PDB file of C-alpha atoms and ligand atoms in Angstrom:
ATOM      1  CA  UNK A 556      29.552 -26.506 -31.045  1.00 58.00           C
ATOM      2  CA  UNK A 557      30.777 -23.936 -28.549  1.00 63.00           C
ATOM      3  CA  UNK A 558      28.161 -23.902 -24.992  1.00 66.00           C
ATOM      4  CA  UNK A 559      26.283 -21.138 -24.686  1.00 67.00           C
ATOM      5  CA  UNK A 560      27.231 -19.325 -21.480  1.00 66.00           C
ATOM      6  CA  UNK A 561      24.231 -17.677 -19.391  1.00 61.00           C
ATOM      7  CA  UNK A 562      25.043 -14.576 -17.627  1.00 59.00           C
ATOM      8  CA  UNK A 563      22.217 -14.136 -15.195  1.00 59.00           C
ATOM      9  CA  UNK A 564      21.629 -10.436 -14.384  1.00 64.00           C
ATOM     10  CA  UNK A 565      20.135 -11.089 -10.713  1.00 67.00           C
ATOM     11  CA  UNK A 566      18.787  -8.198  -9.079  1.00 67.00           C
ATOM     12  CA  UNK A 567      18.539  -9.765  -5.806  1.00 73.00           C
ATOM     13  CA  UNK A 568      15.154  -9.068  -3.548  1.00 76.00           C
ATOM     14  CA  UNK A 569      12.440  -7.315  -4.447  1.00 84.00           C
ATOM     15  CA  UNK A 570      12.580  -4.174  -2.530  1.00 88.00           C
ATOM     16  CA  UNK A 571       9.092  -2.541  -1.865  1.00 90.00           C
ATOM     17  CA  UNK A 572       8.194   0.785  -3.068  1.00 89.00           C
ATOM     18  CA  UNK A 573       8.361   3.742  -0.189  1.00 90.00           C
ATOM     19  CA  UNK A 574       5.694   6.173  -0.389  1.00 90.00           C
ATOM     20  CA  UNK A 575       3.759   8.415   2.092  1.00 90.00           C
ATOM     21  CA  UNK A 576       1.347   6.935   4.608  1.00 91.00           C
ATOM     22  CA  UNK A 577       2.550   3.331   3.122  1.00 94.00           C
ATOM     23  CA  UNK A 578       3.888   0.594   6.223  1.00 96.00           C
ATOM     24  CA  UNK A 579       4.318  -3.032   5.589  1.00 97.00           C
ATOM     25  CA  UNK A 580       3.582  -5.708   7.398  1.00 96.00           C
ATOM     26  CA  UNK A 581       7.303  -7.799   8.090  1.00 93.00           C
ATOM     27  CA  UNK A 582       5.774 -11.357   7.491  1.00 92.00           C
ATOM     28  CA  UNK A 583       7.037 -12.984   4.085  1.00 93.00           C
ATOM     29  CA  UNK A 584       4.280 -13.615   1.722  1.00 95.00           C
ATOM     30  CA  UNK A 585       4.377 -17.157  -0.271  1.00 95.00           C
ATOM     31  CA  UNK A 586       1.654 -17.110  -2.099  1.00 96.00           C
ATOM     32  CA  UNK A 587      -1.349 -14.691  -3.451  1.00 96.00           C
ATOM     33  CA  UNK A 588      -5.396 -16.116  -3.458  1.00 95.00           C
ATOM     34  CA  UNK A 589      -7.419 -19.412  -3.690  1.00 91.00           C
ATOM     35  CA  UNK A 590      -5.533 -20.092  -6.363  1.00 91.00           C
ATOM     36  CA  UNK A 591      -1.875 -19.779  -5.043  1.00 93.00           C
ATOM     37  CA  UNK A 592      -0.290 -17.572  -7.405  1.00 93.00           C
ATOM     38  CA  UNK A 593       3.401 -17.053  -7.175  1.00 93.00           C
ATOM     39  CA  UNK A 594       4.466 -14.034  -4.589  1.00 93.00           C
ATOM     40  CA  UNK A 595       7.800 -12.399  -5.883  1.00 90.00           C
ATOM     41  CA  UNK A 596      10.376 -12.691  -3.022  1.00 88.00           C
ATOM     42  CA  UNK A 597      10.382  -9.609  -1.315  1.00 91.00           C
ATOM     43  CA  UNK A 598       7.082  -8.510  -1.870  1.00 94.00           C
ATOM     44  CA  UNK A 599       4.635  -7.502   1.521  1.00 96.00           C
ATOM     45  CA  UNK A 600       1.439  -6.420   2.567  1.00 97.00           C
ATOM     46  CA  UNK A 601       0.590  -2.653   3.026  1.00 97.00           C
ATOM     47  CA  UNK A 602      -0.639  -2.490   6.809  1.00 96.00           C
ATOM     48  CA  UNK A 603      -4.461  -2.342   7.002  1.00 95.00           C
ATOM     49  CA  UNK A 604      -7.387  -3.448   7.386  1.00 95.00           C
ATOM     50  CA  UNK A 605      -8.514  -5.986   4.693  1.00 97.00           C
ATOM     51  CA  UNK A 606     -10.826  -8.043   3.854  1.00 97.00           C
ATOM     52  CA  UNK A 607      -8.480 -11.131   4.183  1.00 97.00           C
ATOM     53  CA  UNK A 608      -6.069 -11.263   6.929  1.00 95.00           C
ATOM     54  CA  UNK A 609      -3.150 -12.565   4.378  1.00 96.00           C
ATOM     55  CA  UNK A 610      -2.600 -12.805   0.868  1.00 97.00           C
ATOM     56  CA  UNK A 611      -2.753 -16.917   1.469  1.00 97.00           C
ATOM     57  CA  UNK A 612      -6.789 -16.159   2.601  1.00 96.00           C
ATOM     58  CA  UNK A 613      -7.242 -13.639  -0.325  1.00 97.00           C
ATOM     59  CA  UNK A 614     -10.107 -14.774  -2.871  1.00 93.00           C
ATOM     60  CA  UNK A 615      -7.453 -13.008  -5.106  1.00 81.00           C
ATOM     61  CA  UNK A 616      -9.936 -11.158  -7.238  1.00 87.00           C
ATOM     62  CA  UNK A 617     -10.305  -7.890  -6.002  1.00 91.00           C
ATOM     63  CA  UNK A 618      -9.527  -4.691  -7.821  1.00 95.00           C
ATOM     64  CA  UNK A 619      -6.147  -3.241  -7.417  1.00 96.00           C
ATOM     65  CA  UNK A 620      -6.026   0.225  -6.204  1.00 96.00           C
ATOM     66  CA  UNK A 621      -2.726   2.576  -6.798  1.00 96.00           C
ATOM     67  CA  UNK A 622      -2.448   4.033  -3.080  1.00 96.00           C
ATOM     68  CA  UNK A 623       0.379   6.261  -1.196  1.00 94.00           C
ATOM     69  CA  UNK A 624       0.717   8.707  -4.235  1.00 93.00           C
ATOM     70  CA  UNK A 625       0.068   6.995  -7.043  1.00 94.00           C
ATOM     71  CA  UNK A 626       3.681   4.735  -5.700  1.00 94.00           C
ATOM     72  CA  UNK A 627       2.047   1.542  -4.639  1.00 96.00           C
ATOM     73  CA  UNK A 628      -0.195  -0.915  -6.443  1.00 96.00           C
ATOM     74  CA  UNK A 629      -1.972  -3.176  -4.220  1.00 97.00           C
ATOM     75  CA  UNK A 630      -4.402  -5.895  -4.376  1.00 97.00           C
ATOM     76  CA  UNK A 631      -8.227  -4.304  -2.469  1.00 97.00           C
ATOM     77  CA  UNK A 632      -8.386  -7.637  -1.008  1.00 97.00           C
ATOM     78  CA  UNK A 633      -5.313  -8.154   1.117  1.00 97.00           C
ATOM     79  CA  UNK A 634      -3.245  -5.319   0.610  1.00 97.00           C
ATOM     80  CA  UNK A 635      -0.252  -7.268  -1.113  1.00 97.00           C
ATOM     81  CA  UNK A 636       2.215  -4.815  -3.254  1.00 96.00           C
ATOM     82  CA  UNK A 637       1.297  -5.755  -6.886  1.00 93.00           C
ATOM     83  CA  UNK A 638       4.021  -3.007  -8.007  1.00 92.00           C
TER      84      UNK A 638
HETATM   85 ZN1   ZN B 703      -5.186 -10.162  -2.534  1.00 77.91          ZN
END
């Protein structure tokens, strides 16, 4: 039985979306709400004012809200891109 090769087709980092008005916070994220969901590597918070300082302190079940143009998805209670 021939091995099956695996060609993984990495696209490296996530890059965050630009958009008008939009500015990210630089801090890495690591996880998203009480109940630690996995944070894509890459992915920041949109710079304002929240409800929960950090994605790690979100209750995680806020609405999302498309902001900056329609460009950006991000979570109403910590402003992490959900893109
Ligand atoms: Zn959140």
């Amino acid at each position: 039985m021939d091995a099956v090769r695996i060609d993984l087709d990495y696209a490296g980092p996530y890059q965050p979306p630009s958009a008008p008005g939009i500015a990210y916070r630089p801090q890495p994220v690591t996880y998203h709400g009480k109940l630690a969901e996995p944070v894509y590597p890459g992915r920041l918070v949109v710079d304002g004012d929240w409800p929960a300082t950090r994605p790690e302190e979100c209750v995680g079940e806020y609405p999302t809200q498309w902001i900056g143009d329609g460009q950006v998805l991000i979570c109403t209670g910590c402003g992490l891109d959900c893109t």
